[in-house]
Coordinates of C-alpha atoms and ligand atoms in Angstrom, one line a residue:
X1 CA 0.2 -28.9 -82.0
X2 CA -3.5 -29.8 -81.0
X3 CA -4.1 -30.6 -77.2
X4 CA -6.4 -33.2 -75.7
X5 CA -7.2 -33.2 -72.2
X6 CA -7.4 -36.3 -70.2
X7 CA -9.2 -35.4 -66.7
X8 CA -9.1 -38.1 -64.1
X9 CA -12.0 -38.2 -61.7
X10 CA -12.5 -41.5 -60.8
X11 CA -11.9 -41.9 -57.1
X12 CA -14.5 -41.8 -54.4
X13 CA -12.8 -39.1 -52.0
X14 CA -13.4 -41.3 -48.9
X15 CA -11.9 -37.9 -46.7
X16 CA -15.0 -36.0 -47.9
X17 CA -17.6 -38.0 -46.3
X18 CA -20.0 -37.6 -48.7
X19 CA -22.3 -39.0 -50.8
X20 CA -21.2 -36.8 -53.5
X21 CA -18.2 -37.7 -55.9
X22 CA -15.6 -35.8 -54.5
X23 CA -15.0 -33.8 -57.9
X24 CA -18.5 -32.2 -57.9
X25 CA -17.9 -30.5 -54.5
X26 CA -17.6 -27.2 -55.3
X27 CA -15.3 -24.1 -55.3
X28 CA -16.9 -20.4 -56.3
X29 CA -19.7 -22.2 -57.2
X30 CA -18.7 -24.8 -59.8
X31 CA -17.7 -28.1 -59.4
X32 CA -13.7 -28.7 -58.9
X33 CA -14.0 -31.1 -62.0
X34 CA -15.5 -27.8 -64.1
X35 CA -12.4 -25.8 -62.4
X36 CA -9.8 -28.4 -63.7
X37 CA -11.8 -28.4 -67.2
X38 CA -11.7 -24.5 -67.4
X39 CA -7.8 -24.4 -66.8
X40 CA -7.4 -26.6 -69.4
X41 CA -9.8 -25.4 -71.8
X42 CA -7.6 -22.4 -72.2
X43 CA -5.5 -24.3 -74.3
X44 CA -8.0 -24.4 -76.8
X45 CA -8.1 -28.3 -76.6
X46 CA -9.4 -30.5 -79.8
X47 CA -10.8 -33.2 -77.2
X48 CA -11.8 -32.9 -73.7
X49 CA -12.0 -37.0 -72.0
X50 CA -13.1 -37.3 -68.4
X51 CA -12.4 -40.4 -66.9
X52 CA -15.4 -41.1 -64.1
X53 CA -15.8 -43.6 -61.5
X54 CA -17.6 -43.6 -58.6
X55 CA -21.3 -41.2 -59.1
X56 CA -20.1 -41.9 -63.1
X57 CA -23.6 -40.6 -63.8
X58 CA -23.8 -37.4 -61.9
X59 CA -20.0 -36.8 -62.7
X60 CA -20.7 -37.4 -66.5
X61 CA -23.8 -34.7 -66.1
X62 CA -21.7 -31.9 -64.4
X63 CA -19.0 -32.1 -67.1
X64 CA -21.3 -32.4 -70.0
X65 CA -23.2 -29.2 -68.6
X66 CA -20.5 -27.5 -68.7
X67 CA -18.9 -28.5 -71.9
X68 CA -20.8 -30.6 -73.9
X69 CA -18.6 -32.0 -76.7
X70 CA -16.7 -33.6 -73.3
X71 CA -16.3 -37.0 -73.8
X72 CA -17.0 -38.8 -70.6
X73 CA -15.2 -42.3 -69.7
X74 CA -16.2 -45.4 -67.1
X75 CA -13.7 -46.6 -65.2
X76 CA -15.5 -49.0 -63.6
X77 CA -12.3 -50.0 -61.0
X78 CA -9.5 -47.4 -59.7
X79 CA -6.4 -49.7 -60.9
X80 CA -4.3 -46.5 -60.5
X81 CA -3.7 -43.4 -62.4
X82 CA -2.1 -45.5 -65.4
X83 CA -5.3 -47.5 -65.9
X84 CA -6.9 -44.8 -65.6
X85 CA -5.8 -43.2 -69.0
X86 CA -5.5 -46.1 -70.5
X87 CA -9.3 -45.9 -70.3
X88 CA -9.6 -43.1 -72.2
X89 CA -7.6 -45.0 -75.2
X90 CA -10.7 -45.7 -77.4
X91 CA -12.2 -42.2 -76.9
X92 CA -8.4 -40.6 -78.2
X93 CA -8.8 -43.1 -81.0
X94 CA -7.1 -40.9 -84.9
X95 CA -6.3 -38.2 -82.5
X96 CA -2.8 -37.0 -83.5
X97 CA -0.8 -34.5 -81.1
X98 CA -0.2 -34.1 -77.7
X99 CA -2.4 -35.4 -74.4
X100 CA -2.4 -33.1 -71.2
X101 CA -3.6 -34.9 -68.4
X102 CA -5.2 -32.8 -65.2
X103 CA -6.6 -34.3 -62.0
X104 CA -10.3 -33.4 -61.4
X105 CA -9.5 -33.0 -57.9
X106 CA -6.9 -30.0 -58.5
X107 CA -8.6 -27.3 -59.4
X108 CA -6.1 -24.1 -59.6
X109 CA -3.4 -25.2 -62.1
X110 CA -3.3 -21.2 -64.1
X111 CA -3.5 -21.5 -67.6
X112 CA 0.0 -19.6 -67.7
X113 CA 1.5 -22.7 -66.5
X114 CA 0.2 -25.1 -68.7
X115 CA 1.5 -22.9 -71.8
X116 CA 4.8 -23.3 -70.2
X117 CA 4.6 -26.7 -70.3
X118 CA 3.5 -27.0 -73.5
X119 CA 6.7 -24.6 -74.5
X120 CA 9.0 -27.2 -72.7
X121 CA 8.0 -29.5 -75.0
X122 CA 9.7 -29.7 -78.0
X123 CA 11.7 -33.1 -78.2
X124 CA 10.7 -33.9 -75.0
X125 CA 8.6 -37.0 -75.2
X126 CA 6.8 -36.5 -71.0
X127 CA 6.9 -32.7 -70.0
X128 CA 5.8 -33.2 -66.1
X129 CA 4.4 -30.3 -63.5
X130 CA 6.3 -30.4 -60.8
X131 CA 6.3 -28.1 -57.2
X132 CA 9.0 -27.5 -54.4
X133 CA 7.9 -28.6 -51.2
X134 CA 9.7 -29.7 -48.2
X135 CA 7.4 -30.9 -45.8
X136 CA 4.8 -33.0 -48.0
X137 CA 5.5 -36.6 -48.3
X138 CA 2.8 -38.7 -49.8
X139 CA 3.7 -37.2 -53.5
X140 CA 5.8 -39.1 -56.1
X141 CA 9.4 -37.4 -56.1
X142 CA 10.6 -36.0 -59.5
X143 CA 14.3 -37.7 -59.9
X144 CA 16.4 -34.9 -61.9
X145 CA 19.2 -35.0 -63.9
X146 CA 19.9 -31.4 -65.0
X147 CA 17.0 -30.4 -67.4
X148 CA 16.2 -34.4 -67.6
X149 CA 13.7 -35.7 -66.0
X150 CA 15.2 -39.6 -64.9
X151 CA 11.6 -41.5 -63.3
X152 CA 9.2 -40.1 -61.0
X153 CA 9.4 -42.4 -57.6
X154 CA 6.1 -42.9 -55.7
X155 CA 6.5 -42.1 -52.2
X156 CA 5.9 -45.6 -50.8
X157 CA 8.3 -47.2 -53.0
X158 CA 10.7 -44.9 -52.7
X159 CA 14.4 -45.1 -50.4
X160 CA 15.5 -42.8 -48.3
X161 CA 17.6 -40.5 -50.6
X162 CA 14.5 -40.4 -53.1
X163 CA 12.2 -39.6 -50.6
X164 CA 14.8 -36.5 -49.8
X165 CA 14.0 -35.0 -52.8
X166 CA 11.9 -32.2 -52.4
X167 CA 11.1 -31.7 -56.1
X168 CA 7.2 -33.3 -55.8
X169 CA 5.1 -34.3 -59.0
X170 CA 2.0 -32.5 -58.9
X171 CA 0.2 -35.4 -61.2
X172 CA -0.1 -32.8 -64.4
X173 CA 1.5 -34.5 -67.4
X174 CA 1.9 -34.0 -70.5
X175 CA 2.9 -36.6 -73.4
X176 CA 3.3 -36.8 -76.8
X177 CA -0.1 -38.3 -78.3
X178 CA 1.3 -41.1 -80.3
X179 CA 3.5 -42.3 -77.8
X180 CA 1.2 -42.4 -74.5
X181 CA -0.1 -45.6 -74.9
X182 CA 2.5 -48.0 -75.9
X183 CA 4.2 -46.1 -73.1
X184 CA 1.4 -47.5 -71.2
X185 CA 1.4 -50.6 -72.4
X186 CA 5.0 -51.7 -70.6
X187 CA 3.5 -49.9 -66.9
X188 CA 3.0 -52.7 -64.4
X189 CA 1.2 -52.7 -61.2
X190 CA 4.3 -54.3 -59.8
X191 CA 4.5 -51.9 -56.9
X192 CA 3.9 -51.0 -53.1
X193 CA 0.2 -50.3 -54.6
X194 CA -0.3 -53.3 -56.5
X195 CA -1.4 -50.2 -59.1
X196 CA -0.6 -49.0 -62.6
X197 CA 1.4 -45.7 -62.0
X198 CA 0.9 -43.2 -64.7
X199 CA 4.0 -42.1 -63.4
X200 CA 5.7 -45.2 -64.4
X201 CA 6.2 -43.8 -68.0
X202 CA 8.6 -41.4 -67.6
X203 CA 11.4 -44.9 -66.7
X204 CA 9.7 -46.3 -69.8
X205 CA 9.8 -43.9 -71.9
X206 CA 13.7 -43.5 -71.2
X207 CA 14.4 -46.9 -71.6
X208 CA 12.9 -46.9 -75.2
X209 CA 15.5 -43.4 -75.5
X210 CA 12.8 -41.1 -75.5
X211 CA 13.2 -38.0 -73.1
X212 CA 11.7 -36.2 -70.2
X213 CA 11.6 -33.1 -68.4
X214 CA 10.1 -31.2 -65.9
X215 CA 9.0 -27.7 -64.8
X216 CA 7.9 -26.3 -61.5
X217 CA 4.9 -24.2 -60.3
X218 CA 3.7 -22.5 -57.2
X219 CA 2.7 -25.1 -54.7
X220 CA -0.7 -22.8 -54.4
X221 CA -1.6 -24.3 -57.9
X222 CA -1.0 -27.7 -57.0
X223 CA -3.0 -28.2 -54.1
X224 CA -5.6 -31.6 -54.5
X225 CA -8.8 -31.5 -52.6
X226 CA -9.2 -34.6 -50.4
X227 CA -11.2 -33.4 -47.6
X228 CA -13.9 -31.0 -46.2
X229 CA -10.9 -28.5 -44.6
X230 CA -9.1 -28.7 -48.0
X231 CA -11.8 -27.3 -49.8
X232 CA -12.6 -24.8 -47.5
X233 CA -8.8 -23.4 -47.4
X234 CA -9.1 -23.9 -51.4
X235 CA -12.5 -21.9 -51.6
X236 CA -10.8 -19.2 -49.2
X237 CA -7.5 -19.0 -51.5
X238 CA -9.8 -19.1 -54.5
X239 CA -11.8 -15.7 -53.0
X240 CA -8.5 -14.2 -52.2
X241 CA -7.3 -14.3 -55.8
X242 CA -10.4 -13.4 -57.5
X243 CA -11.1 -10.3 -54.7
X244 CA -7.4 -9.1 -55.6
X245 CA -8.4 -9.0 -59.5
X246 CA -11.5 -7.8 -59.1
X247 CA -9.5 -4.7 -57.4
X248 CA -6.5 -4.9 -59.7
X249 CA -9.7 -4.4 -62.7
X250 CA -10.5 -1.1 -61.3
X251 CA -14.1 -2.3 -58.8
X252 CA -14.1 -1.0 -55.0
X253 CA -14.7 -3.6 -52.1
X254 CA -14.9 -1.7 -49.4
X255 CA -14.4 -5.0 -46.8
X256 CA -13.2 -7.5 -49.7
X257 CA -13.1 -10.4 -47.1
X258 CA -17.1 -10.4 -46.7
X259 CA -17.6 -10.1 -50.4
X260 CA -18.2 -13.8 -52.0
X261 CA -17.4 -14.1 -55.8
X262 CA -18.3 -17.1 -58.1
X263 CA -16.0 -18.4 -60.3
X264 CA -17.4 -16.3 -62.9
X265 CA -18.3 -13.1 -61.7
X266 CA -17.5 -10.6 -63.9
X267 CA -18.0 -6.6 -62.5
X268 CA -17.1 -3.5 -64.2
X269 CA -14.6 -0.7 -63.4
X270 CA -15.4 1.6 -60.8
X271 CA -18.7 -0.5 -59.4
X272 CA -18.4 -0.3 -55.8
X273 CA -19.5 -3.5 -53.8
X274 CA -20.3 -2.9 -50.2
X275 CA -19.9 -5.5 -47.5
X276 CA -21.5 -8.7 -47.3
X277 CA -22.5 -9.4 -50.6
X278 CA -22.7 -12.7 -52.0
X279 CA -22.6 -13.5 -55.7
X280 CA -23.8 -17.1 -56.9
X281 CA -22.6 -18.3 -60.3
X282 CA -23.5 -16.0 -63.8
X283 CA -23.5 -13.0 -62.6
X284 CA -22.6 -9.3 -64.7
X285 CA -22.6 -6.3 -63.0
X286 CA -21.4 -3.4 -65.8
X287 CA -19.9 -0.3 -65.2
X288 CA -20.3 2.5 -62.0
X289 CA -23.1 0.2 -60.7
X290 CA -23.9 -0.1 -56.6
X291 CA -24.3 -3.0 -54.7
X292 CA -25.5 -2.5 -51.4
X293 CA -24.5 -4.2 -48.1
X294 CA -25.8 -7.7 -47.6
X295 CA -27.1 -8.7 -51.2
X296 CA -27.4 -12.0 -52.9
X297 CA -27.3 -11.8 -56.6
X298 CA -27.3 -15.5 -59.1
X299 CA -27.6 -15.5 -62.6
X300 CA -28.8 -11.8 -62.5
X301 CA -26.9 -9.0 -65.1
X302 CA -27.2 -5.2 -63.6
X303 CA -26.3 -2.7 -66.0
X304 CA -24.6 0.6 -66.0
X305 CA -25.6 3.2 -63.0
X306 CA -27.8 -0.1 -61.4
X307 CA -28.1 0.4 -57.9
X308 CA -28.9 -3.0 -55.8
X309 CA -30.0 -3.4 -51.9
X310 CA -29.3 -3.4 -49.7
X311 CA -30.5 -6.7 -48.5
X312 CA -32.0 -7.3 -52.2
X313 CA -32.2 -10.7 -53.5
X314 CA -31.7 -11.7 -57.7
X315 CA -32.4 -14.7 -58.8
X316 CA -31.6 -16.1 -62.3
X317 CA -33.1 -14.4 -65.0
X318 CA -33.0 -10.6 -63.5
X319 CA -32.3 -8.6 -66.4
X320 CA -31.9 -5.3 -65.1
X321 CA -31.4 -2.4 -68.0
X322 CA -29.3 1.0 -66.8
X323 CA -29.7 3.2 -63.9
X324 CA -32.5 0.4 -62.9
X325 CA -33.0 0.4 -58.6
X326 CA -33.8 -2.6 -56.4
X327 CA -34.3 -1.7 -53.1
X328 CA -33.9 -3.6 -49.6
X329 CA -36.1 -6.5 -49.6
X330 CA -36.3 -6.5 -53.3
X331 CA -36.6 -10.3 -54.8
X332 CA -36.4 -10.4 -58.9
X333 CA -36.4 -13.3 -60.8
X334 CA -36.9 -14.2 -64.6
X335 CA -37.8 -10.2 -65.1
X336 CA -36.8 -7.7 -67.3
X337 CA -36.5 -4.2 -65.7
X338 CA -36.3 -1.2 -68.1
X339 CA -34.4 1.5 -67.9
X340 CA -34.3 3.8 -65.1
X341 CA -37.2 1.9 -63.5
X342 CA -37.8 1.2 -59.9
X343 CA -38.3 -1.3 -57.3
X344 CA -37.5 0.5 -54.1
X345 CA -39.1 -1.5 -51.2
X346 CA -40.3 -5.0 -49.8
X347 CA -41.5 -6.4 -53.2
X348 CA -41.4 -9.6 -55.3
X349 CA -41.1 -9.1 -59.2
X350 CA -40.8 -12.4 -60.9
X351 CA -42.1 -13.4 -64.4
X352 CA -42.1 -10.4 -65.4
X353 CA -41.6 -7.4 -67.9
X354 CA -41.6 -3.7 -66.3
X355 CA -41.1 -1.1 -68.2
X356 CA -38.9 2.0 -68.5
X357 CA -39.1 4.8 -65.1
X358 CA -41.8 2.8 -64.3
X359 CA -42.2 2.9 -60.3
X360 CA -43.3 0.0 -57.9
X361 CA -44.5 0.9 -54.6
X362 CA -43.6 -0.9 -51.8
X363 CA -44.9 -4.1 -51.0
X364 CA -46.1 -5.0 -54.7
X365 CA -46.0 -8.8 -55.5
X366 CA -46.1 -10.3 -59.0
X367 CA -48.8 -13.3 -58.1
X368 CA -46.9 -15.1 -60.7
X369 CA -47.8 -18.7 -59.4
X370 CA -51.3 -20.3 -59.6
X371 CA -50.1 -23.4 -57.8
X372 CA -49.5 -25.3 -61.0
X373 CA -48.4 -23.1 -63.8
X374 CA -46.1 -19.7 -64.1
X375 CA -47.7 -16.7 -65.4
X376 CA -46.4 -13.4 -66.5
X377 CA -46.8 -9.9 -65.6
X378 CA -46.7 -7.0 -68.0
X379 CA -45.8 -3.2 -66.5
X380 CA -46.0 -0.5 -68.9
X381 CA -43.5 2.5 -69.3
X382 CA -44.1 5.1 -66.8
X383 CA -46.6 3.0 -64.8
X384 CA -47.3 3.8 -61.1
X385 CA -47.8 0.9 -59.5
X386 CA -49.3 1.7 -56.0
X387 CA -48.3 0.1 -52.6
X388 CA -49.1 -3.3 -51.5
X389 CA -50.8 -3.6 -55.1
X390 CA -51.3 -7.8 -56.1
X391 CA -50.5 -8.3 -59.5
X392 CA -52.4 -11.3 -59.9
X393 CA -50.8 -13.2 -63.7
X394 CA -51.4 -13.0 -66.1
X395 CA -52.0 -9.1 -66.4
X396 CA -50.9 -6.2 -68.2
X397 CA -50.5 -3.0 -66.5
X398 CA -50.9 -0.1 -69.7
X399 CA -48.5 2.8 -70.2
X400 CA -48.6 5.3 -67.5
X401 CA -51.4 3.6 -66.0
X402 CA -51.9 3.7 -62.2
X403 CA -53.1 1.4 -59.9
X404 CA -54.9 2.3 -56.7
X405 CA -52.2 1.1 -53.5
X406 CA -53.8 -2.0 -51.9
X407 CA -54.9 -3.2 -54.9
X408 CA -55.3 -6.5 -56.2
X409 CA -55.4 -6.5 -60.1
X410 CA -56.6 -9.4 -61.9
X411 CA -57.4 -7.8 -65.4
X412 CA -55.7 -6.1 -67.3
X413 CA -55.3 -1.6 -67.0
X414 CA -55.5 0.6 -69.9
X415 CA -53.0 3.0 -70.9
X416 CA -53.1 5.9 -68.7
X417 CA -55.6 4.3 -66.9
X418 CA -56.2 4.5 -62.9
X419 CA -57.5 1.2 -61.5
X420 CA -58.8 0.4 -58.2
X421 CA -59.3 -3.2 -56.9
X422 CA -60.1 -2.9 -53.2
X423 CA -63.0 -3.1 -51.4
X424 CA -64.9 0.9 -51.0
X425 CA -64.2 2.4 -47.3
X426 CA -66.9 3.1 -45.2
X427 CA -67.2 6.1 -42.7
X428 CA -69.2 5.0 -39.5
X429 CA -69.2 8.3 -36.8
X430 CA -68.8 8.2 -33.7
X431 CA -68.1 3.9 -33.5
X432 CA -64.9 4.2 -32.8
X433 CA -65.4 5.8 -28.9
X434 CA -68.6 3.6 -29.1
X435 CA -66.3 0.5 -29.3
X436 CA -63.6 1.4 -27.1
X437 CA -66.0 2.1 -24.2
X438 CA -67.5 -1.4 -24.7
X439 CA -63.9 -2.9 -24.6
X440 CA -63.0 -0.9 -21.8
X441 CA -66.0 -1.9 -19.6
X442 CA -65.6 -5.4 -20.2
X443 CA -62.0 -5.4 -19.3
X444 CA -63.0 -4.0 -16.1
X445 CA -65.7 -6.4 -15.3
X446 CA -63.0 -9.1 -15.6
X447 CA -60.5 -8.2 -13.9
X448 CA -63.5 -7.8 -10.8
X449 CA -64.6 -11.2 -11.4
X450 CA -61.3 -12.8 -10.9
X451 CA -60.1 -10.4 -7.2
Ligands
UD1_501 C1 -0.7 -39.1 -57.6 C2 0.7 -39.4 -58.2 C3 1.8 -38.7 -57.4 C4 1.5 -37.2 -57.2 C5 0.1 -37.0 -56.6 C6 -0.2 -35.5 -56.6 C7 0.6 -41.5 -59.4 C8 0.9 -42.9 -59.3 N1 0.9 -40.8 -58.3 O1 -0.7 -39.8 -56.3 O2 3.1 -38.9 -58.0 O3 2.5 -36.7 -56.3 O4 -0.8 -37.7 -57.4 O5 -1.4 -35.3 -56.0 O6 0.1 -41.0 -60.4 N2 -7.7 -41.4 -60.3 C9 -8.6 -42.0 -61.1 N3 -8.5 -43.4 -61.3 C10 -7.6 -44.2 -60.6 C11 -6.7 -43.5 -59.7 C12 -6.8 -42.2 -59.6 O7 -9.4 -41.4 -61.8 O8 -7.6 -45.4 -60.8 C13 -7.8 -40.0 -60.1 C14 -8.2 -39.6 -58.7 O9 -9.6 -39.5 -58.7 C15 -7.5 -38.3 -58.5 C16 -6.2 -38.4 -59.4 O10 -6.5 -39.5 -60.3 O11 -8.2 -37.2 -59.1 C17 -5.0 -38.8 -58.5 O12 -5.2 -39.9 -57.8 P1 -4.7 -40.2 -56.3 O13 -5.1 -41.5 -55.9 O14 -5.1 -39.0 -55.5 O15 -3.1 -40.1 -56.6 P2 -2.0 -40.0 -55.5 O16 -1.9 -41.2 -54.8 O17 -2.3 -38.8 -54.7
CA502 CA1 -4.1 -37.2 -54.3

């Protein structure tokens, strides 16, 4: 059976206080929209539809970056969840199987959950997520009848006994394609909302003899993100599950709680990470690499045997090849580092190719920026590249060339070349006690003056 997903992420979020939709706040670096999208884009699903309200533009950017065949929806006004899949009617137009719908706002529904759903299925017409919880009241209440689900009450319009039930509807739902929308088309907004319910189809569907039923999840999966201390508690439950797998796959963190992944980190077996370290989004470390205390690493990939920081910085683009080193106070970006080649101290290496076992000395800097344009810099295999050496771009450094430390290059060096760009030193005898004495005597006069 082919899925499509229907992803609300209308509302405004008012609780955030923001000027960002609420569903491009972000979680491991990704927006909670691309979170909710990546759950359900396990399921492999024919059509993804985002229904967008409020910052429609922005909104309709973040989900087409990150999946581009997504088809994103206006819903110009927030008539309820209902209406808001009824928006997405014309976008589902010929499709033929079965509509899951996610909230962009709830971003940690596990794929393992949605394939149960999907196997509770069969001639149920609604299959509906739902999640024990005694103490939280504003969700719709799942009314049960054995394996049957009866209606799902709203909190506000529900009685006492219903609002006893502590079986909640977590707002994931999913319905047999071809029935949805005529479902839909009996929902009112005749309710303590004045809204149309989504969950209002479940009643309807039953009344036209069609069935229902519902399974439950961990609340942890459940939890919506309607404020600033929501998605902090969500970020820290999200870094708690991804430090535990990251463990469970075999990778050392020697304090896990100062180690910040992104939703997409992936690090090989037996890479230790030492404390403090911060990864950004797109980020591969492979196998038995190092990465020291206090690094910051974003859209970087370190190879086998890499050894990183500490306090090294890099940026998107570092492409660093095996047993590569990047020293403390290291920044790399857009560069490819060759093998066993190193950058050991205080340097900036962007635009840049270097090549294998070459060595930069401390303090080099790629001049990669003429104020206008990028330029690149080319470091041959074997190259010794002196301290404090200015490679001024565009330049190419030869093969086992050498440049003089202090240096700033501005053509390009030869192949086993040695060049020196600095001004000649000069030898004057004698000045030095000459100068001091001068100094020294004029202090002394001063300090006469003023007594
Ligand atoms: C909804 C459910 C409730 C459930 C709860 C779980 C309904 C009527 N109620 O209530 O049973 O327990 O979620 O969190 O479905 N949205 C739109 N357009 C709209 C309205 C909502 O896109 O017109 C989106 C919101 O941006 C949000 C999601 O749908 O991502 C849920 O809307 P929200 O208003 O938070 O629903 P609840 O009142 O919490
Ligand atoms: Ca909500």
């Amino acid at each position: 059976m082919s899925i499509a997903l229907v992803i609300l992420a209308a509302g405004k979020g008012t609780r955030m206080n923001s000027d960002l939709p609420k569903v491009l706040h972000e979680i491991a670096g990704a927006p909670l929209l691309v979170h909710a999208m990546k759950s359900g884009a396990t399921l492999d699903p024919e059509k993804t539809v985002v229904v967008a309200g409020h910052g429609f533009e922005e909104v309709k950017a973040a989900a087409q970056d990150w999946d581009e065949t997504a088809d994103v929806v206006l819903q110009q006004e927030q008539n309820g969840t209902g209406h808001a899949v009824m928006v997405a009617r014309e976008a589902l137009e010929g499709f033929q199987g079965d509509v899951l719908v996610l909230y962009g706002d709830t971003p940690f529904v596990q794929p393992d959950t949605l394939t149960r759903m999907i196997q509770a299925r069969g001639e149920n017409a609604i299959v509906v997520l739902g999640f024990h919880d005694d103490t939280a009241e504003k969700y719709g209440r799942l009314v049960m009848e054995g394996d049957s689900l009866l209606e799902i009450t709203e909190f506000k319009d529900a009685d006492d006994a219903t609002r006893a039930i502590d079986f909640m509807n977590s707002g994931v739902m999913l319905i047999k394609g071809d029935a949805l929308f005529d479902l839909l088309d009996s929902v009112t907004s005749e309710n303590a909302s004045g809204e149309y319910y989504l969950t209002d189809i479940v009643a309807v569907a039953r009344a036209k003899g069609l069935s229902a039923t519902a399974i439950s999840c961990d609340v942890s999966e459940t939890i919506g993100v309607n404020s600033r201390a929501h998605l902090a508690e969500a970020e820290a439950m999200f870094q708690t599950r991804a430090r535990a797998a990251l463990m469970e796959d075999g990778v050392t963190l020697i304090d896990p709680s100062s180690v910040f992944l992104a939703h997409d980190t992936v690090i090989g077996r037996d890479t230790v990470i030492e404390p403090n370290v911060f990864f950004g989004p797109d980020v591969t470390v492979e196998t038995g690499a190092r990465i020291r205390a206090f690094s910051h690493l974003e859209g970087a990939h370190v190879s086998l045997g890499g050894e990183i920081g500490p306090y090294a910085r890099l940026r998107p683009g570092a492409e660093l090849a095996e047993n590569v080193k990047i020293g403390n106070f290291v920044e790399v970006k857009k560069a490819q580092i060759d093998e066993g080649a190193k950058v050991n101290h205080l340097s900036y290496i962007g635009d840049a190719h270097i090549g294998e076992a070459a060595n930069i000395g401390a303090g080099t800097i790629t001049c990669n920026y003429d104020g206008v344009m990028k330029h690149k810099t080319n470091v041959g295999k074997r190259a010794f590249i002196g301290s404090n050496t200015m490679l001024v771009a565009p330049v190419t450094i030869g093969d086992e060339a050498m440049t003089a430390s202090g240096s700033v290059i501005t053509k390009d060096v030869g192949e086993g070349a040695l060049a020196l760009g600095r001004a000649t030193q000069i030898e004057k005898p004698g000045m030095a006690r000459k100068l001091f004495e001068m100094l020294r005597a004029k202090k002394a006069k001063l300090s006469k003056d003023k007594s």
